[in-house]
Amino acid sequence: MGSVMDASCTFAPPLWRRALRIALAGLRGADLSDDPPQESVIDRLYHHTPR
């Protein structure tokens, strides 16, 4: 959300509110009972460089 807020603050301030509503709506129905992914998986996702 911080990235959306930073990117939209000058040209479309209400945009972050819409993005937050969408994110929260997605979480309402989410089943978060599983264990989170292992740190190695998260590291690969964040440090992956597209070919």
Coordinates of N, CA, C and O in Angstrom, one line a residue:
M1 N 0.8 -1.2 0.0 CA 0.0 0.0 0.0 C 0.9 1.3 0.0 O 0.5 2.2 -0.6
G2 N 2.0 1.2 0.6 CA 2.9 2.3 0.7 C 3.3 2.7 -0.7 O 3.4 3.9 -1.0
S3 N 3.6 1.8 -1.5 CA 4.1 2.1 -2.9 C 2.9 2.7 -3.7 O 3.2 3.7 -4.5
V4 N 1.7 2.2 -3.5 CA 0.6 2.9 -4.2 C 0.4 4.3 -3.7 O 0.2 5.2 -4.5
M5 N 0.5 4.5 -2.4 CA 0.3 5.8 -1.9 C 1.4 6.8 -2.4 O 1.1 7.9 -2.8
D6 N 2.6 6.3 -2.4 CA 3.7 7.2 -2.9 C 3.5 7.5 -4.4 O 3.8 8.6 -4.8
A7 N 3.2 6.5 -5.1 CA 3.1 6.7 -6.6 C 1.9 7.6 -7.0 O 1.9 8.3 -8.0
S8 N 0.8 7.6 -6.2 CA -0.4 8.3 -6.6 C -0.7 9.6 -5.9 O -1.6 10.3 -6.2
C9 N 0.1 9.9 -4.9 CA -0.2 11.1 -4.0 C -0.3 12.4 -4.8 O -1.1 13.2 -4.4
T10 N 0.5 12.6 -5.9 CA 0.4 13.8 -6.5 C -0.6 13.9 -7.6 O -1.2 15.0 -7.9
F11 N -0.9 12.8 -8.3 CA -1.9 12.9 -9.4 C -3.2 12.3 -9.1 O -4.2 12.6 -9.8
A12 N -3.3 11.4 -8.2 CA -4.6 10.7 -7.9 C -4.7 10.3 -6.4 O -4.6 9.1 -6.1
P13 N -4.8 11.3 -5.5 CA -4.8 10.9 -4.1 C -5.8 9.9 -3.6 O -5.4 9.1 -2.8
P14 N -7.0 9.8 -4.2 CA -7.9 8.8 -3.7 C -7.6 7.4 -4.2 O -8.2 6.4 -3.7
L15 N -6.6 7.2 -5.1 CA -6.3 5.9 -5.6 C -5.9 4.9 -4.6 O -6.3 3.7 -4.6
W16 N -5.1 5.3 -3.6 CA -4.6 4.4 -2.5 C -5.8 3.9 -1.7 O -5.8 2.7 -1.3
R17 N -6.8 4.7 -1.5 CA -8.0 4.2 -0.8 C -8.7 3.1 -1.6 O -9.2 2.1 -1.0
R18 N -8.8 3.2 -2.9 CA -9.4 2.2 -3.7 C -8.6 0.9 -3.6 O -9.1 -0.2 -3.5
A19 N -7.3 1.0 -3.7 CA -6.4 -0.1 -3.7 C -6.5 -0.8 -2.3 O -6.5 -2.1 -2.3
L20 N -6.6 0.0 -1.3 CA -6.8 -0.6 0.1 C -8.1 -1.4 0.2 O -8.1 -2.5 0.7
R21 N -9.2 -0.8 -0.4 CA -10.4 -1.5 -0.3 C -10.4 -2.8 -1.1 O -10.9 -3.9 -0.6
I22 N -9.7 -2.9 -2.2 CA -9.6 -4.1 -3.0 C -8.8 -5.1 -2.2 O -9.1 -6.3 -2.1
A23 N -7.7 -4.7 -1.6 CA -6.8 -5.6 -0.8 C -7.6 -6.2 0.4 O -7.5 -7.4 0.6
L24 N -8.3 -5.3 1.1 CA -9.0 -5.8 2.2 C -10.2 -6.7 1.8 O -10.4 -7.7 2.5
A25 N -10.8 -6.5 0.7 CA -11.9 -7.4 0.3 C -11.3 -8.7 -0.1 O -11.9 -9.8 0.2
G26 N -10.1 -8.8 -0.6 CA -9.5 -10.1 -0.9 C -9.1 -10.8 0.3 O -9.2 -12.0 0.4
L27 N -8.7 -10.1 1.4 CA -8.3 -10.8 2.6 C -9.5 -11.3 3.4 O -9.4 -12.2 4.2
R28 N -10.7 -10.7 3.3 CA -11.8 -11.1 4.0 C -12.2 -12.5 3.8 O -12.5 -13.2 4.7
G29 N -12.0 -13.0 2.6 CA -12.4 -14.4 2.2 C -11.2 -15.3 2.2 O -11.4 -16.5 1.9
A30 N -10.0 -14.8 2.6 CA -8.8 -15.6 2.5 C -8.7 -16.6 3.7 O -9.1 -16.2 4.8
D31 N -8.3 -17.8 3.4 CA -8.0 -18.7 4.5 C -6.6 -18.6 4.8 O -5.7 -19.0 4.1
L32 N -6.3 -18.0 6.0 CA -4.9 -17.8 6.4 C -4.5 -18.8 7.4 O -3.6 -18.5 8.2
S33 N -5.1 -19.9 7.5 CA -4.8 -20.9 8.5 C -3.5 -21.7 8.2 O -2.9 -22.3 9.1
D34 N -3.1 -21.7 7.0 CA -1.8 -22.4 6.6 C -0.6 -21.7 7.1 O -0.6 -20.5 7.4
D35 N 0.5 -22.4 7.3 CA 1.7 -21.8 7.7 C 2.2 -20.9 6.6 O 2.0 -21.2 5.4
P36 N 2.9 -19.8 6.9 CA 3.4 -18.9 5.9 C 4.5 -19.7 5.1 O 5.1 -20.6 5.6
P37 N 4.8 -19.2 3.9 CA 5.9 -19.8 3.1 C 7.2 -19.7 3.8 O 7.5 -18.8 4.6
Q38 N 8.1 -20.6 3.5 CA 9.5 -20.6 4.1 C 10.2 -19.3 3.6 O 10.0 -18.8 2.5
E39 N 11.1 -18.9 4.4 CA 11.9 -17.7 4.1 C 12.6 -17.8 2.7 O 12.8 -16.9 2.0
S40 N 13.1 -19.0 2.4 CA 13.8 -19.2 1.1 C 12.9 -19.0 -0.1 O 13.3 -18.4 -1.1
V41 N 11.6 -19.3 0.1 CA 10.7 -19.1 -1.0 C 10.4 -17.6 -1.2 O 10.4 -17.0 -2.3
I42 N 10.3 -16.9 -0.1 CA 10.1 -15.4 -0.1 C 11.3 -14.7 -0.7 O 11.1 -13.8 -1.5
D43 N 12.5 -15.2 -0.3 CA 13.7 -14.6 -0.8 C 13.8 -14.8 -2.3 O 14.1 -13.8 -3.1
R44 N 13.4 -15.9 -2.8 CA 13.5 -16.2 -4.3 C 12.5 -15.3 -5.0 O 12.8 -14.8 -6.1
L45 N 11.3 -15.1 -4.4 CA 10.3 -14.2 -5.1 C 10.7 -12.8 -5.2 O 10.6 -12.1 -6.2
Y46 N 11.3 -12.3 -4.1 CA 11.7 -10.9 -4.0 C 13.0 -10.6 -4.8 O 13.3 -9.5 -5.2
H47 N 13.9 -11.6 -4.9 CA 15.2 -11.3 -5.6 C 15.3 -11.9 -7.0 O 16.3 -12.0 -7.6
H48 N 14.1 -12.4 -7.5 CA 14.1 -13.0 -8.8 C 14.2 -11.9 -9.8 O 13.5 -10.9 -9.8
T49 N 15.1 -12.0 -10.8 CA 15.2 -11.1 -11.9 C 14.7 -11.7 -13.1 O 15.1 -12.8 -13.5
P50 N 13.6 -11.1 -13.7 CA 13.0 -11.6 -14.9 C 14.1 -11.7 -16.1 O 15.0 -10.9 -16.2
R51 N 13.9 -12.7 -16.9 CA 14.8 -12.9 -18.0 C 14.4 -12.1 -19.2 O 13.4 -11.8 -19.4

